[in-house]
Amino acid sequence: MPENIGLFYNIMEDIHFLVMQLITAICLLILCRDFLKKRRGTGLIGTAYFLVCTGLYYMPFVIENFVAYFFALAAAFFVFVLLDRRNIKMKIFLVATFFVIRWVAFSLTGKITQLLSEAVTEIMDRRIDVSNPSMWKYSFCETGIMSIVDLVLSGLFLWVMVKEISKVFLYKQREMGLKELLVLLIPSVNGMVCYEIFQIY
C-alpha cells in the first residue's frame, strides 16, 4: 500500500463533493428557470449556490451542514430575486422545498450506495483474501465506483423531483398568496426539522 493512499482518498472525497454540489446547483437552476419570466442569467442562481457551498466547505473551521446549505440557498434566493422581483412568496416556497428534496435525494442514494458497498465487501470477503496488502487497489476502485454510483443516483433522483415540482405548478407566473405559502411550507419546515434532528443524532 502506498504511503500517500490517504491523499488519494482525500482527493476522491473532494472531487465527489464538488461534483455533487455542481449537480445540485444545476438542478436548482433548472427548477428556478421554469418560474422566471425571462430565463436570461438563470445560471447565476446555480453559480451562487455552488460558490457559497464550495467556499464554506474549504473554510478552516467547521460549519454545520444545515447552516452551510442555508447560506448557499440564501445566496441563490438573493440572485433569484434580483433576476425577477415578482412573486417573492413563490420563490421562498421553491428554495425551501429544494432544501428538503436535496436532503431526501442524497439521503436515499446514500443508503442505497451503502447497501451496495456492504454487499460488494461481503462478496469480496468470501472470494478474495482481503488481508493481502495488494488488495488496497480493489478497495480504492470500489470506493471510486460507489462514489460515481452515488453521484449518478443523486442527480437522477433530484432531477426527477425538480421536474415533478415544475409539472405540478401549471400556472408558474401566478401570484402566490400568503396563506397558500404558509400551507405549502408545512412539509418543507417539517423536513428541515427532521434534517436537523438527524444531524444531531
mmCIF file with all atom_site columns, C-alpha atoms in Angstrom:
data_model
loop_
_atom_site.group_PDB
_atom_site.id
_atom_site.type_symbol
_atom_site.label_atom_id
_atom_site.label_alt_id
_atom_site.label_comp_id
_atom_site.label_asym_id
_atom_site.label_entity_id
_atom_site.label_seq_id
_atom_site.pdbx_PDB_ins_code
_atom_site.Cartn_x
_atom_site.Cartn_y
_atom_site.Cartn_z
_atom_site.occupancy
_atom_site.B_iso_or_equiv
_atom_site.pdbx_formal_charge
_atom_site.auth_seq_id
_atom_site.auth_comp_id
_atom_site.auth_asym_id
_atom_site.auth_atom_id
_atom_site.pdbx_PDB_model_num
ATOM 1   C CA . MET A 1 1   ? 0.000   0.000   0.000   1.00 0.00 ? 1   MET A CA 1
ATOM 2   C CA . PRO A 1 2   ? 1.453   3.404   -0.961  1.00 0.00 ? 2   PRO A CA 1
ATOM 3   C CA . GLU A 1 3   ? 2.238   5.838   1.836   1.00 0.00 ? 3   GLU A CA 1
ATOM 4   C CA . ASN A 1 4   ? 0.126   8.591   0.276   1.00 0.00 ? 4   ASN A CA 1
ATOM 5   C CA . ILE A 1 5   ? -3.043  6.484   -0.071  1.00 0.00 ? 5   ILE A CA 1
ATOM 6   C CA . GLY A 1 6   ? -4.765  8.831   2.381   1.00 0.00 ? 6   GLY A CA 1
ATOM 7   C CA . LEU A 1 7   ? -4.120  11.709  -0.016  1.00 0.00 ? 7   LEU A CA 1
ATOM 8   C CA . PHE A 1 8   ? -5.748  9.745   -2.865  1.00 0.00 ? 8   PHE A CA 1
ATOM 9   C CA . TYR A 1 9   ? -8.858  9.173   -0.765  1.00 0.00 ? 9   TYR A CA 1
ATOM 10  C CA . ASN A 1 10  ? -8.958  12.855  0.210   1.00 0.00 ? 10  ASN A CA 1
ATOM 11  C CA . ILE A 1 11  ? -8.740  13.893  -3.455  1.00 0.00 ? 11  ILE A CA 1
ATOM 12  C CA . MET A 1 12  ? -11.541 11.457  -4.317  1.00 0.00 ? 12  MET A CA 1
ATOM 13  C CA . GLU A 1 13  ? -13.661 12.849  -1.484  1.00 0.00 ? 13  GLU A CA 1
ATOM 14  C CA . ASP A 1 14  ? -13.083 16.426  -2.679  1.00 0.00 ? 14  ASP A CA 1
ATOM 15  C CA . ILE A 1 15  ? -13.997 15.522  -6.261  1.00 0.00 ? 15  ILE A CA 1
ATOM 16  C CA . HIS A 1 16  ? -17.146 13.768  -5.030  1.00 0.00 ? 16  HIS A CA 1
ATOM 17  C CA . PHE A 1 17  ? -18.162 16.828  -3.008  1.00 0.00 ? 17  PHE A CA 1
ATOM 18  C CA . LEU A 1 18  ? -17.546 19.281  -5.854  1.00 0.00 ? 18  LEU A CA 1
ATOM 19  C CA . VAL A 1 19  ? -19.402 17.181  -8.431  1.00 0.00 ? 19  VAL A CA 1
ATOM 20  C CA . MET A 1 20  ? -22.302 16.709  -6.012  1.00 0.00 ? 20  MET A CA 1
ATOM 21  C CA . GLN A 1 21  ? -22.581 20.467  -5.452  1.00 0.00 ? 21  GLN A CA 1
ATOM 22  C CA . LEU A 1 22  ? -22.376 21.050  -9.201  1.00 0.00 ? 22  LEU A CA 1
ATOM 23  C CA . ILE A 1 23  ? -25.220 18.578  -9.802  1.00 0.00 ? 23  ILE A CA 1
ATOM 24  C CA . THR A 1 24  ? -27.240 20.260  -7.045  1.00 0.00 ? 24  THR A CA 1
ATOM 25  C CA . ALA A 1 25  ? -26.591 23.719  -8.491  1.00 0.00 ? 25  ALA A CA 1
ATOM 26  C CA . ILE A 1 26  ? -27.703 22.577  -11.961 1.00 0.00 ? 26  ILE A CA 1
ATOM 27  C CA . CYS A 1 27  ? -30.920 21.043  -10.600 1.00 0.00 ? 27  CYS A CA 1
ATOM 28  C CA . LEU A 1 28  ? -31.607 24.219  -8.597  1.00 0.00 ? 28  LEU A CA 1
ATOM 29  C CA . LEU A 1 29  ? -31.250 26.472  -11.619 1.00 0.00 ? 29  LEU A CA 1
ATOM 30  C CA . ILE A 1 30  ? -33.450 24.102  -13.676 1.00 0.00 ? 30  ILE A CA 1
ATOM 31  C CA . LEU A 1 31  ? -36.172 24.441  -11.021 1.00 0.00 ? 31  LEU A CA 1
ATOM 32  C CA . CYS A 1 32  ? -35.851 28.230  -10.764 1.00 0.00 ? 32  CYS A CA 1
ATOM 33  C CA . ARG A 1 33  ? -35.595 28.728  -14.531 1.00 0.00 ? 33  ARG A CA 1
ATOM 34  C CA . ASP A 1 34  ? -39.101 27.378  -15.089 1.00 0.00 ? 34  ASP A CA 1
ATOM 35  C CA . PHE A 1 35  ? -40.541 30.015  -12.752 1.00 0.00 ? 35  PHE A CA 1
ATOM 36  C CA . LEU A 1 36  ? -38.770 33.005  -14.264 1.00 0.00 ? 36  LEU A CA 1
ATOM 37  C CA . LYS A 1 37  ? -40.422 35.182  -16.873 1.00 0.00 ? 37  LYS A CA 1
ATOM 38  C CA . LYS A 1 38  ? -37.067 35.663  -18.625 1.00 0.00 ? 38  LYS A CA 1
ATOM 39  C CA . ARG A 1 39  ? -34.508 32.866  -18.460 1.00 0.00 ? 39  ARG A CA 1
ATOM 40  C CA . ARG A 1 40  ? -31.521 35.109  -19.100 1.00 0.00 ? 40  ARG A CA 1
ATOM 41  C CA . GLY A 1 41  ? -28.998 34.938  -16.254 1.00 0.00 ? 41  GLY A CA 1
ATOM 42  C CA . THR A 1 42  ? -30.501 31.817  -14.658 1.00 0.00 ? 42  THR A CA 1
ATOM 43  C CA . GLY A 1 43  ? -27.050 30.246  -14.422 1.00 0.00 ? 43  GLY A CA 1
ATOM 44  C CA . LEU A 1 44  ? -26.162 32.856  -11.792 1.00 0.00 ? 44  LEU A CA 1
ATOM 45  C CA . ILE A 1 45  ? -28.570 31.169  -9.343  1.00 0.00 ? 45  ILE A CA 1
ATOM 46  C CA . GLY A 1 46  ? -26.729 27.858  -9.564  1.00 0.00 ? 46  GLY A CA 1
ATOM 47  C CA . THR A 1 47  ? -23.366 29.648  -9.575  1.00 0.00 ? 47  THR A CA 1
ATOM 48  C CA . ALA A 1 48  ? -24.180 31.480  -6.322  1.00 0.00 ? 48  ALA A CA 1
ATOM 49  C CA . TYR A 1 49  ? -25.205 28.211  -4.649  1.00 0.00 ? 49  TYR A CA 1
ATOM 50  C CA . PHE A 1 50  ? -22.086 26.379  -5.856  1.00 0.00 ? 50  PHE A CA 1
ATOM 51  C CA . LEU A 1 51  ? -19.637 29.119  -4.862  1.00 0.00 ? 51  LEU A CA 1
ATOM 52  C CA . VAL A 1 52  ? -21.052 29.543  -1.355  1.00 0.00 ? 52  VAL A CA 1
ATOM 53  C CA . CYS A 1 53  ? -21.143 25.774  -0.736  1.00 0.00 ? 53  CYS A CA 1
ATOM 54  C CA . THR A 1 54  ? -17.599 25.327  -2.002  1.00 0.00 ? 54  THR A CA 1
ATOM 55  C CA . GLY A 1 55  ? -16.301 28.337  -0.085  1.00 0.00 ? 55  GLY A CA 1
ATOM 56  C CA . LEU A 1 56  ? -17.813 27.154  3.202   1.00 0.00 ? 56  LEU A CA 1
ATOM 57  C CA . TYR A 1 57  ? -16.512 23.603  2.624   1.00 0.00 ? 57  TYR A CA 1
ATOM 58  C CA . TYR A 1 58  ? -12.925 24.826  2.398   1.00 0.00 ? 58  TYR A CA 1
ATOM 59  C CA . MET A 1 59  ? -13.173 27.163  5.380   1.00 0.00 ? 59  MET A CA 1
ATOM 60  C CA . PRO A 1 60  ? -10.507 26.430  8.038   1.00 0.00 ? 60  PRO A CA 1
ATOM 61  C CA . PHE A 1 61  ? -13.247 25.980  10.665  1.00 0.00 ? 61  PHE A CA 1
ATOM 62  C CA . VAL A 1 62  ? -16.144 23.526  10.739  1.00 0.00 ? 62  VAL A CA 1
ATOM 63  C CA . ILE A 1 63  ? -19.603 24.770  9.749   1.00 0.00 ? 63  ILE A CA 1
ATOM 64  C CA . GLU A 1 64  ? -22.685 22.664  10.416  1.00 0.00 ? 64  GLU A CA 1
ATOM 65  C CA . ASN A 1 65  ? -24.323 21.241  7.266   1.00 0.00 ? 65  ASN A CA 1
ATOM 66  C CA . PHE A 1 66  ? -27.676 22.874  7.985   1.00 0.00 ? 66  PHE A CA 1
ATOM 67  C CA . VAL A 1 67  ? -26.077 26.300  8.299   1.00 0.00 ? 67  VAL A CA 1
ATOM 68  C CA . ALA A 1 68  ? -23.862 25.839  5.222   1.00 0.00 ? 68  ALA A CA 1
ATOM 69  C CA . TYR A 1 69  ? -26.741 24.801  2.953   1.00 0.00 ? 69  TYR A CA 1
ATOM 70  C CA . PHE A 1 70  ? -28.944 27.539  4.411   1.00 0.00 ? 70  PHE A CA 1
ATOM 71  C CA . PHE A 1 71  ? -26.368 30.187  3.439   1.00 0.00 ? 71  PHE A CA 1
ATOM 72  C CA . ALA A 1 72  ? -25.892 28.631  -0.008  1.00 0.00 ? 72  ALA A CA 1
ATOM 73  C CA . LEU A 1 73  ? -29.625 28.603  -0.717  1.00 0.00 ? 73  LEU A CA 1
ATOM 74  C CA . ALA A 1 74  ? -29.981 32.111  0.749   1.00 0.00 ? 74  ALA A CA 1
ATOM 75  C CA . ALA A 1 75  ? -27.382 33.320  -1.764  1.00 0.00 ? 75  ALA A CA 1
ATOM 76  C CA . ALA A 1 76  ? -29.234 31.543  -4.578  1.00 0.00 ? 76  ALA A CA 1
ATOM 77  C CA . PHE A 1 77  ? -32.519 33.080  -3.394  1.00 0.00 ? 77  PHE A CA 1
ATOM 78  C CA . PHE A 1 78  ? -30.956 36.561  -3.371  1.00 0.00 ? 78  PHE A CA 1
ATOM 79  C CA . VAL A 1 79  ? -29.838 36.144  -7.000  1.00 0.00 ? 79  VAL A CA 1
ATOM 80  C CA . PHE A 1 80  ? -33.243 34.628  -7.865  1.00 0.00 ? 80  PHE A CA 1
ATOM 81  C CA . VAL A 1 81  ? -34.979 37.755  -6.551  1.00 0.00 ? 81  VAL A CA 1
ATOM 82  C CA . LEU A 1 82  ? -32.522 40.083  -8.297  1.00 0.00 ? 82  LEU A CA 1
ATOM 83  C CA . LEU A 1 83  ? -33.314 38.406  -11.622 1.00 0.00 ? 83  LEU A CA 1
ATOM 84  C CA . ASP A 1 84  ? -37.066 38.673  -11.080 1.00 0.00 ? 84  ASP A CA 1
ATOM 85  C CA . ARG A 1 85  ? -38.630 40.630  -8.202  1.00 0.00 ? 85  ARG A CA 1
ATOM 86  C CA . ARG A 1 86  ? -42.164 39.376  -8.871  1.00 0.00 ? 86  ARG A CA 1
ATOM 87  C CA . ASN A 1 87  ? -43.868 36.683  -6.775  1.00 0.00 ? 87  ASN A CA 1
ATOM 88  C CA . ILE A 1 88  ? -41.396 36.558  -3.866  1.00 0.00 ? 88  ILE A CA 1
ATOM 89  C CA . LYS A 1 89  ? -43.601 34.092  -1.980  1.00 0.00 ? 89  LYS A CA 1
ATOM 90  C CA . MET A 1 90  ? -43.325 31.529  -4.770  1.00 0.00 ? 90  MET A CA 1
ATOM 91  C CA . LYS A 1 91  ? -39.547 31.913  -4.694  1.00 0.00 ? 91  LYS A CA 1
ATOM 92  C CA . ILE A 1 92  ? -39.486 31.344  -0.916  1.00 0.00 ? 92  ILE A CA 1
ATOM 93  C CA . PHE A 1 93  ? -41.508 28.178  -1.409  1.00 0.00 ? 93  PHE A CA 1
ATOM 94  C CA . LEU A 1 94  ? -39.236 26.893  -4.191  1.00 0.00 ? 94  LEU A CA 1
ATOM 95  C CA . VAL A 1 95  ? -35.995 27.452  -2.264  1.00 0.00 ? 95  VAL A CA 1
ATOM 96  C CA . ALA A 1 96  ? -37.381 25.947  0.971   1.00 0.00 ? 96  ALA A CA 1
ATOM 97  C CA . THR A 1 97  ? -38.728 22.939  -0.911  1.00 0.00 ? 97  THR A CA 1
ATOM 98  C CA . PHE A 1 98  ? -35.445 22.449  -2.747  1.00 0.00 ? 98  PHE A CA 1
ATOM 99  C CA . PHE A 1 99  ? -33.609 22.329  0.585   1.00 0.00 ? 99  PHE A CA 1
ATOM 100 C CA . VAL A 1 100 ? -35.750 19.355  1.627   1.00 0.00 ? 100 VAL A CA 1
ATOM 101 C CA . ILE A 1 101 ? -35.752 17.436  -1.670  1.00 0.00 ? 101 ILE A CA 1
ATOM 102 C CA . ARG A 1 102 ? -31.967 17.790  -1.866  1.00 0.00 ? 102 ARG A CA 1
ATOM 103 C CA . TRP A 1 103 ? -31.693 16.153  1.545   1.00 0.00 ? 103 TRP A CA 1
ATOM 104 C CA . VAL A 1 104 ? -34.208 13.416  0.636   1.00 0.00 ? 104 VAL A CA 1
ATOM 105 C CA . ALA A 1 105 ? -32.451 12.604  -2.652  1.00 0.00 ? 105 ALA A CA 1
ATOM 106 C CA . PHE A 1 106 ? -28.968 12.437  -1.131  1.00 0.00 ? 106 PHE A CA 1
ATOM 107 C CA . SER A 1 107 ? -30.085 10.524  1.970   1.00 0.00 ? 107 SER A CA 1
ATOM 108 C CA . LEU A 1 108 ? -31.881 7.947   -0.161  1.00 0.00 ? 108 LEU A CA 1
ATOM 109 C CA . THR A 1 109 ? -28.969 7.423   -2.544  1.00 0.00 ? 109 THR A CA 1
ATOM 110 C CA . GLY A 1 110 ? -26.543 7.374   0.375   1.00 0.00 ? 110 GLY A CA 1
ATOM 111 C CA . LYS A 1 111 ? -28.421 4.425   1.880   1.00 0.00 ? 111 LYS A CA 1
ATOM 112 C CA . ILE A 1 112 ? -28.564 2.632   -1.483  1.00 0.00 ? 112 ILE A CA 1
ATOM 113 C CA . THR A 1 113 ? -24.824 3.012   -2.131  1.00 0.00 ? 113 THR A CA 1
ATOM 114 C CA . GLN A 1 114 ? -24.065 1.965   1.450   1.00 0.00 ? 114 GLN A CA 1
ATOM 115 C CA . LEU A 1 115 ? -26.047 -1.253  0.971   1.00 0.00 ? 115 LEU A CA 1
ATOM 116 C CA . LEU A 1 116 ? -24.356 -1.892  -2.375  1.00 0.00 ? 116 LEU A CA 1
ATOM 117 C CA . SER A 1 117 ? -20.930 -1.285  -0.845  1.00 0.00 ? 117 SER A CA 1
ATOM 118 C CA . GLU A 1 118 ? -21.672 -3.689  2.022   1.00 0.00 ? 118 GLU A CA 1
ATOM 119 C CA . ALA A 1 119 ? -22.857 -6.339  -0.449  1.00 0.00 ? 119 ALA A CA 1
ATOM 120 C CA . VAL A 1 120 ? -19.713 -5.975  -2.585  1.00 0.00 ? 120 VAL A CA 1
ATOM 121 C CA . THR A 1 121 ? -17.480 -6.122  0.515   1.00 0.00 ? 121 THR A CA 1
ATOM 122 C CA . GLU A 1 122 ? -19.234 -9.278  1.716   1.00 0.00 ? 122 GLU A CA 1
ATOM 123 C CA . ILE A 1 123 ? -18.753 -10.959 -1.682  1.00 0.00 ? 123 ILE A CA 1
ATOM 124 C CA . MET A 1 124 ? -15.087 -9.946  -1.767  1.00 0.00 ? 124 MET A CA 1
ATOM 125 C CA . ASP A 1 125 ? -14.542 -11.266 1.766   1.00 0.00 ? 125 ASP A CA 1
ATOM 126 C CA . ARG A 1 126 ? -15.836 -14.685 0.700   1.00 0.00 ? 126 ARG A CA 1
ATOM 127 C CA . ARG A 1 127 ? -13.857 -14.966 -2.545  1.00 0.00 ? 127 ARG A CA 1
ATOM 128 C CA . ILE A 1 128 ? -10.674 -12.954 -2.013  1.00 0.00 ? 128 ILE A CA 1
ATOM 129 C CA . ASP A 1 129 ? -8.085  -12.699 0.723   1.00 0.00 ? 129 ASP A CA 1
ATOM 130 C CA . VAL A 1 130 ? -8.688  -9.078  1.744   1.00 0.00 ? 130 VAL A CA 1
ATOM 131 C CA . SER A 1 131 ? -5.790  -9.170  4.207   1.00 0.00 ? 131 SER A CA 1
ATOM 132 C CA . ASN A 1 132 ? -3.368  -9.191  1.255   1.00 0.00 ? 132 ASN A CA 1
ATOM 133 C CA . PRO A 1 133 ? -1.567  -5.789  1.104   1.00 0.00 ? 133 PRO A CA 1
ATOM 134 C CA . SER A 1 134 ? -2.152  -5.542  -2.655  1.00 0.00 ? 134 SER A CA 1
ATOM 135 C CA . MET A 1 135 ? -5.927  -5.511  -2.080  1.00 0.00 ? 135 MET A CA 1
ATOM 136 C CA . TRP A 1 136 ? -5.833  -1.747  -1.477  1.00 0.00 ? 136 TRP A CA 1
ATOM 137 C CA . LYS A 1 137 ? -6.255  -1.302  -5.247  1.00 0.00 ? 137 LYS A CA 1
ATOM 138 C CA . TYR A 1 138 ? -9.570  -3.153  -5.244  1.00 0.00 ? 138 TYR A CA 1
ATOM 139 C CA . SER A 1 139 ? -10.735 -1.250  -2.187  1.00 0.00 ? 139 SER A CA 1
ATOM 140 C CA . PHE A 1 140 ? -9.794  2.072   -3.777  1.00 0.00 ? 140 PHE A CA 1
ATOM 141 C CA . CYS A 1 141 ? -11.535 1.158   -7.064  1.00 0.00 ? 141 CYS A CA 1
ATOM 142 C CA . GLU A 1 142 ? -14.639 0.026   -5.188  1.00 0.00 ? 142 GLU A CA 1
ATOM 143 C CA . THR A 1 143 ? -14.769 3.343   -3.315  1.00 0.00 ? 143 THR A CA 1
ATOM 144 C CA . GLY A 1 144 ? -14.422 5.234   -6.602  1.00 0.00 ? 144 GLY A CA 1
ATOM 145 C CA . ILE A 1 145 ? -17.151 3.206   -8.317  1.00 0.00 ? 145 ILE A CA 1
ATOM 146 C CA . MET A 1 146 ? -19.532 3.633   -5.381  1.00 0.00 ? 146 MET A CA 1
ATOM 147 C CA . SER A 1 147 ? -18.832 7.366   -5.427  1.00 0.00 ? 147 SER A CA 1
ATOM 148 C CA . ILE A 1 148 ? -19.816 7.516   -9.112  1.00 0.00 ? 148 ILE A CA 1
ATOM 149 C CA . VAL A 1 149 ? -22.955 5.426   -8.477  1.00 0.00 ? 149 VAL A CA 1
ATOM 150 C CA . ASP A 1 150 ? -23.897 7.758   -5.612  1.00 0.00 ? 150 ASP A CA 1
ATOM 151 C CA . LEU A 1 151 ? -23.490 10.844  -7.812  1.00 0.00 ? 151 LEU A CA 1
ATOM 152 C CA . VAL A 1 152 ? -25.473 9.378   -10.710 1.00 0.00 ? 152 VAL A CA 1
ATOM 153 C CA . LEU A 1 153 ? -28.362 8.226   -8.493  1.00 0.00 ? 153 LEU A CA 1
ATOM 154 C CA . SER A 1 154 ? -28.392 11.504  -6.525  1.00 0.00 ? 154 SER A CA 1
ATOM 155 C CA . GLY A 1 155 ? -28.505 13.554  -9.709  1.00 0.00 ? 155 GLY A CA 1
ATOM 156 C CA . LEU A 1 156 ? -31.229 11.362  -11.195 1.00 0.00 ? 156 LEU A CA 1
ATOM 157 C CA . PHE A 1 157 ? -33.464 11.443  -8.108  1.00 0.00 ? 157 PHE A CA 1
ATOM 158 C CA . LEU A 1 158 ? -33.015 15.175  -7.619  1.00 0.00 ? 158 LEU A CA 1
ATOM 159 C CA . TRP A 1 159 ? -33.713 15.894  -11.296 1.00 0.00 ? 159 TRP A CA 1
ATOM 160 C CA . VAL A 1 160 ? -36.910 13.779  -11.214 1.00 0.00 ? 160 VAL A CA 1
ATOM 161 C CA . MET A 1 161 ? -38.159 15.608  -8.102  1.00 0.00 ? 161 MET A CA 1
ATOM 162 C CA . VAL A 1 162 ? -37.401 19.002  -9.648  1.00 0.00 ? 162 VAL A CA 1
ATOM 163 C CA . LYS A 1 163 ? -39.250 18.106  -12.846 1.00 0.00 ? 163 LYS A CA 1
ATOM 164 C CA . GLU A 1 164 ? -42.238 16.836  -10.833 1.00 0.00 ? 164 GLU A CA 1
ATOM 165 C CA . ILE A 1 165 ? -42.473 20.109  -8.901  1.00 0.00 ? 165 ILE A CA 1
ATOM 166 C CA . SER A 1 166 ? -42.319 22.046  -12.159 1.00 0.00 ? 166 SER A CA 1
ATOM 167 C CA . LYS A 1 167 ? -45.007 19.800  -13.660 1.00 0.00 ? 167 LYS A CA 1
ATOM 168 C CA . VAL A 1 168 ? -47.372 20.219  -10.678 1.00 0.00 ? 168 VAL A CA 1
ATOM 169 C CA . PHE A 1 169 ? -47.332 24.034  -10.902 1.00 0.00 ? 169 PHE A CA 1
ATOM 170 C CA . LEU A 1 170 ? -49.105 24.663  -14.190 1.00 0.00 ? 170 LEU A CA 1
ATOM 171 C CA . TYR A 1 171 ? -49.508 28.414  -13.595 1.00 0.00 ? 171 TYR A CA 1
ATOM 172 C CA . LYS A 1 172 ? -45.946 29.308  -12.711 1.00 0.00 ? 172 LYS A CA 1
ATOM 173 C CA . GLN A 1 173 ? -46.371 33.052  -13.133 1.00 0.00 ? 173 GLN A CA 1
ATOM 174 C CA . ARG A 1 174 ? -49.452 33.248  -10.880 1.00 0.00 ? 174 ARG A CA 1
ATOM 175 C CA . GLU A 1 175 ? -49.003 35.300  -7.695  1.00 0.00 ? 175 GLU A CA 1
ATOM 176 C CA . MET A 1 176 ? -48.939 33.091  -4.592  1.00 0.00 ? 176 MET A CA 1
ATOM 177 C CA . GLY A 1 177 ? -50.903 34.269  -1.562  1.00 0.00 ? 177 GLY A CA 1
ATOM 178 C CA . LEU A 1 178 ? -49.550 34.362  1.988   1.00 0.00 ? 178 LEU A CA 1
ATOM 179 C CA . LYS A 1 179 ? -51.960 31.686  3.286   1.00 0.00 ? 179 LYS A CA 1
ATOM 180 C CA . GLU A 1 180 ? -51.111 29.433  0.356   1.00 0.00 ? 180 GLU A CA 1
ATOM 181 C CA . LEU A 1 181 ? -47.400 29.893  1.057   1.00 0.00 ? 181 LEU A CA 1
ATOM 182 C CA . LEU A 1 182 ? -47.797 29.041  4.741   1.00 0.00 ? 182 LEU A CA 1
ATOM 183 C CA . VAL A 1 183 ? -49.752 25.869  3.938   1.00 0.00 ? 183 VAL A CA 1
ATOM 184 C CA . LEU A 1 184 ? -47.282 24.765  1.262   1.00 0.00 ? 184 LEU A CA 1
ATOM 185 C CA . LEU A 1 185 ? -44.313 25.436  3.561   1.00 0.00 ? 185 LEU A CA 1
ATOM 186 C CA . ILE A 1 186 ? -45.536 22.989  6.229   1.00 0.00 ? 186 ILE A CA 1
ATOM 187 C CA . PRO A 1 187 ? -43.932 19.877  4.623   1.00 0.00 ? 187 PRO A CA 1
ATOM 188 C CA . SER A 1 188 ? -40.694 21.767  3.949   1.00 0.00 ? 188 SER A CA 1
ATOM 189 C CA . VAL A 1 189 ? -40.452 23.112  7.511   1.00 0.00 ? 189 VAL A CA 1
ATOM 190 C CA . ASN A 1 190 ? -41.128 19.606  8.873   1.00 0.00 ? 190 ASN A CA 1
ATOM 191 C CA . GLY A 1 191 ? -38.404 18.314  6.562   1.00 0.00 ? 191 GLY A CA 1
ATOM 192 C CA . MET A 1 192 ? -35.930 20.923  7.833   1.00 0.00 ? 192 MET A CA 1
ATOM 193 C CA . VAL A 1 193 ? -36.707 19.983  11.438  1.00 0.00 ? 193 VAL A CA 1
ATOM 194 C CA . CYS A 1 194 ? -36.187 16.292  10.616  1.00 0.00 ? 194 CYS A CA 1
ATOM 195 C CA . TYR A 1 195 ? -32.914 17.133  8.833   1.00 0.00 ? 195 TYR A CA 1
ATOM 196 C CA . GLU A 1 196 ? -31.606 18.972  11.886  1.00 0.00 ? 196 GLU A CA 1
ATOM 197 C CA . ILE A 1 197 ? -32.691 16.149  14.232  1.00 0.00 ? 197 ILE A CA 1
ATOM 198 C CA . PHE A 1 198 ? -30.866 13.604  12.050  1.00 0.00 ? 198 PHE A CA 1
ATOM 199 C CA . GLN A 1 199 ? -27.761 15.803  12.038  1.00 0.00 ? 199 GLN A CA 1
ATOM 200 C CA . ILE A 1 200 ? -27.815 15.982  15.852  1.00 0.00 ? 200 ILE A CA 1
ATOM 201 C CA . TYR A 1 201 ? -28.455 12.284  16.489  1.00 0.00 ? 201 TYR A CA 1
#
